[in-house]
């Protein structure tokens, strides 16, 4: 069982070309690729069950983590509060590949859990090592397939450098590339398993995938909105939120 009091240091990655490392005694190292997931993981190691309330400044848990670590971490790497409090927790699963982290509850203040007996799984790098960066030509091919639009809502996608700072509904413009079937659910790094989404739709998909215990396949709208309008995790018909079904929507809603 890990204790954050035993951490030797939290540092920029030395064994990898990106990310951060949490170093424990006996040179046991947890590798993280995103800075904001550091806070989420440290909270779960310390408290086992956490929620978004822990990341919005509603309690003193973040301050306690920073106090315990002191000079062992660059204090600026843990914010006093997080605007999108879901990400530091949800990305532990979706981006970092820690499948032992799971969420409980669909509504309200969702709980995130990392059981103490699963601490050793945090040292497994397999999930992260299977992820690859899409080349620019691959990105352009995916975008061309979707007419430069979000595959869910149909918003015209732009790269962050092309979006004005005060654009209306900025999250609907920001381009992101999503694994239709997540890597940790058996998805592959093939072009057919990618889709381009706006930041908002990608965040919504990530939140549902995070709590889903159903088989991940093309009968789910999150995997193949071209073929299905049903979100399997919630058995919800989201046809009214899929741009491709704008014609004949009343008939589809009654199916």
XYZ file of C-alpha atoms in Angstrom:
255
model
C 0.000 0.000 0.000
C 1.382 3.388 -1.019
C 1.602 6.388 1.282
C 2.209 9.862 -0.144
C 4.287 10.575 2.974
C 6.810 8.047 1.568
C 7.221 9.856 -1.773
C 10.854 10.782 -2.409
C 10.104 13.338 -5.125
C 7.747 14.287 -7.931
C 9.812 15.308 -10.930
C 9.795 15.781 -14.665
C 10.248 12.458 -16.441
C 13.796 11.153 -16.653
C 13.030 7.673 -17.991
C 10.669 8.916 -20.723
C 10.680 11.758 -23.242
C 7.608 13.426 -21.710
C 5.545 13.654 -18.560
C 6.218 13.383 -14.829
C 7.366 10.750 -12.368
C 6.311 10.089 -8.777
C 9.239 8.366 -7.113
C 8.725 6.003 -4.173
C 11.345 4.064 -2.168
C 13.153 1.151 -3.866
C 13.084 3.219 -7.096
C 9.432 2.429 -7.721
C 8.169 5.052 -10.168
C 4.687 6.004 -11.360
C 4.775 7.673 -14.776
C 2.183 10.327 -15.640
C 1.953 12.094 -18.977
C -0.242 15.038 -17.935
C 0.478 17.507 -15.131
C -3.121 17.885 -13.989
C -3.461 14.152 -13.334
C -0.787 14.412 -10.620
C -3.255 16.069 -8.249
C -6.005 13.533 -8.983
C -3.731 10.549 -8.403
C -2.168 11.901 -5.208
C -5.624 12.567 -3.785
C -6.755 9.019 -4.572
C -3.617 7.477 -3.095
C -4.129 9.488 0.081
C -7.900 9.293 0.502
C -8.978 6.282 -1.671
C -12.379 7.819 -2.498
C -12.538 11.364 -3.896
C -14.856 13.627 -5.859
C -14.765 16.777 -7.954
C -15.406 18.717 -4.730
C -11.818 17.919 -3.760
C -10.533 19.811 -6.805
C -12.671 22.953 -6.752
C -11.474 24.279 -3.423
C -14.491 23.041 -1.447
C -12.234 21.453 1.189
C -8.594 21.411 2.301
C -7.534 18.134 0.689
C -5.395 19.767 -2.030
C -3.721 22.005 0.524
C -3.013 18.980 2.696
C -1.381 17.141 -0.213
C 0.836 20.152 -0.943
C 1.714 20.490 2.751
C 2.741 16.849 3.049
C 4.906 16.917 -0.085
C 6.503 20.300 0.622
C 9.717 20.694 -1.368
C 9.400 17.200 -2.857
C 7.260 18.695 -5.640
C 7.146 21.936 -7.580
C 4.182 23.421 -5.710
C 2.873 25.100 -8.889
C 2.213 21.636 -10.350
C -0.802 21.313 -8.055
C -3.332 24.109 -8.475
C -5.389 25.439 -5.594
C -8.506 24.687 -7.622
C -9.356 23.197 -11.045
C -11.973 24.724 -13.346
C -12.712 21.402 -15.065
C -12.544 19.243 -11.958
C -13.495 16.069 -13.830
C -10.314 15.868 -15.902
C -7.655 15.277 -13.220
C -9.625 12.168 -12.227
C -11.140 10.944 -15.507
C -7.864 11.285 -17.424
C -6.192 8.893 -15.009
C -8.169 6.230 -16.855
C -8.596 7.689 -20.337
C -5.106 9.158 -20.823
C -2.854 7.545 -18.228
C -4.257 4.041 -18.583
C -4.863 3.363 -14.887
C -7.776 0.964 -15.264
C -7.898 0.379 -11.505
C -9.294 3.914 -11.076
C -13.064 3.857 -11.483
C -16.061 6.140 -11.019
C -19.277 5.530 -9.142
C -22.559 7.251 -9.943
C -23.914 8.914 -13.090
C -25.331 12.073 -11.551
C -24.442 14.661 -8.971
C -21.105 14.591 -7.195
C -19.521 11.538 -8.793
C -17.121 9.515 -6.645
C -13.734 8.346 -7.926
C -12.147 5.321 -6.291
C -8.684 3.766 -6.175
C -8.620 0.808 -3.802
C -5.463 0.413 -1.749
C -5.018 -3.167 -2.921
C -4.746 -1.849 -6.500
C -1.857 0.526 -5.828
C 0.693 -1.783 -7.476
C -1.144 -1.516 -10.814
C -0.091 2.151 -11.009
C 3.422 1.076 -11.991
C 2.189 -0.609 -15.198
C 3.136 1.460 -18.275
C 1.504 -0.743 -20.927
C -1.551 1.409 -21.604
C 0.426 4.603 -22.175
C 3.047 2.886 -24.313
C 0.386 1.729 -26.788
C -0.775 5.279 -27.581
C 0.655 6.981 -30.668
C 0.573 10.519 -31.966
C -1.449 11.038 -35.136
C 0.559 12.491 -37.997
C -0.663 15.685 -39.628
C -1.637 13.772 -42.778
C -3.633 11.267 -40.702
C -5.419 14.128 -38.946
C -6.275 15.727 -42.278
C -7.642 12.421 -43.578
C -9.917 12.046 -40.543
C -11.105 15.642 -40.850
C -11.764 15.273 -44.578
C -13.873 12.191 -43.837
C -16.002 14.320 -41.512
C -16.044 17.507 -43.591
C -14.070 19.244 -40.831
C -16.973 18.841 -38.428
C -17.378 17.248 -35.005
C -18.629 13.714 -35.550
C -21.303 14.192 -32.864
C -22.655 17.725 -32.896
C -21.475 18.889 -36.322
C -19.621 21.994 -35.121
C -16.920 23.220 -37.528
C -13.603 22.268 -35.941
C -10.543 24.494 -35.678
C -7.075 24.107 -34.269
C -6.505 26.032 -31.042
C -4.112 28.423 -32.810
C -6.928 29.443 -35.180
C -9.486 30.232 -32.476
C -9.806 33.786 -31.186
C -9.385 34.041 -27.370
C -12.968 35.198 -26.758
C -14.781 33.049 -29.306
C -18.360 32.142 -28.415
C -18.771 28.486 -27.343
C -15.042 27.932 -27.692
C -15.275 24.311 -26.532
C -17.490 23.603 -29.565
C -14.717 24.791 -31.908
C -11.656 23.170 -30.367
C -10.512 20.131 -32.341
C -9.625 16.876 -30.585
C -8.975 13.367 -31.897
C -10.707 10.550 -30.066
C -10.326 6.768 -30.038
C -13.836 5.519 -30.847
C -13.133 2.406 -28.776
C -10.747 3.530 -26.024
C -7.309 1.949 -25.911
C -8.058 0.532 -22.478
C -11.201 -1.126 -23.819
C -9.290 -2.880 -26.606
C -9.284 -0.074 -29.188
C -6.488 0.177 -31.731
C -4.368 3.020 -33.096
C -5.887 2.689 -36.560
C -7.485 5.469 -38.607
C -10.812 3.642 -38.566
C -10.794 3.811 -34.753
C -10.343 7.591 -34.711
C -12.889 10.353 -34.971
C -12.538 14.118 -34.665
C -14.674 15.722 -31.965
C -15.024 19.155 -30.466
C -13.652 19.519 -26.944
C -17.149 19.608 -25.423
C -18.366 16.388 -27.076
C -15.088 14.615 -26.370
C -15.366 15.541 -22.687
C -18.960 14.259 -22.570
C -17.931 10.995 -24.243
C -15.022 10.556 -21.852
C -17.267 11.001 -18.815
C -19.681 8.292 -19.993
C -16.971 5.873 -21.158
C -15.377 6.244 -17.747
C -18.360 4.714 -15.946
C -19.508 2.291 -18.675
C -19.421 -1.446 -17.978
C -21.059 -2.518 -21.257
C -19.348 -4.063 -24.285
C -17.726 -1.341 -26.380
C -18.783 -1.721 -30.016
C -20.490 -0.018 -32.958
C -23.962 -0.445 -31.483
C -23.081 2.472 -29.179
C -23.467 6.029 -30.431
C -20.241 7.035 -28.687
C -18.321 4.595 -30.861
C -20.220 4.947 -34.130
C -22.638 7.900 -34.268
C -22.940 7.129 -37.986
C -24.669 3.850 -37.158
C -26.335 4.204 -33.773
C -28.115 6.828 -31.695
C -28.134 4.831 -28.432
C -25.549 5.384 -25.687
C -25.173 1.880 -24.268
C -24.005 2.925 -20.792
C -27.244 4.816 -20.116
C -29.546 3.271 -22.752
C -30.240 6.847 -23.839
C -31.369 7.859 -27.319
C -29.250 10.921 -28.200
C -30.491 11.331 -31.740
C -31.496 14.930 -31.003
C -27.825 15.696 -30.266
C -26.406 14.064 -33.393
C -26.192 16.395 -36.362
C -26.391 13.636 -38.969
C -29.924 12.753 -37.847
C -31.371 16.244 -38.171
C -33.671 15.057 -40.986
C -36.437 12.760 -39.831
C -35.595 13.299 -36.191
C -39.156 12.847 -34.920
C -39.353 9.376 -36.426
C -36.011 8.349 -34.945
C -36.914 9.620 -31.486
C -39.942 7.321 -31.499
C -38.000 4.197 -32.407
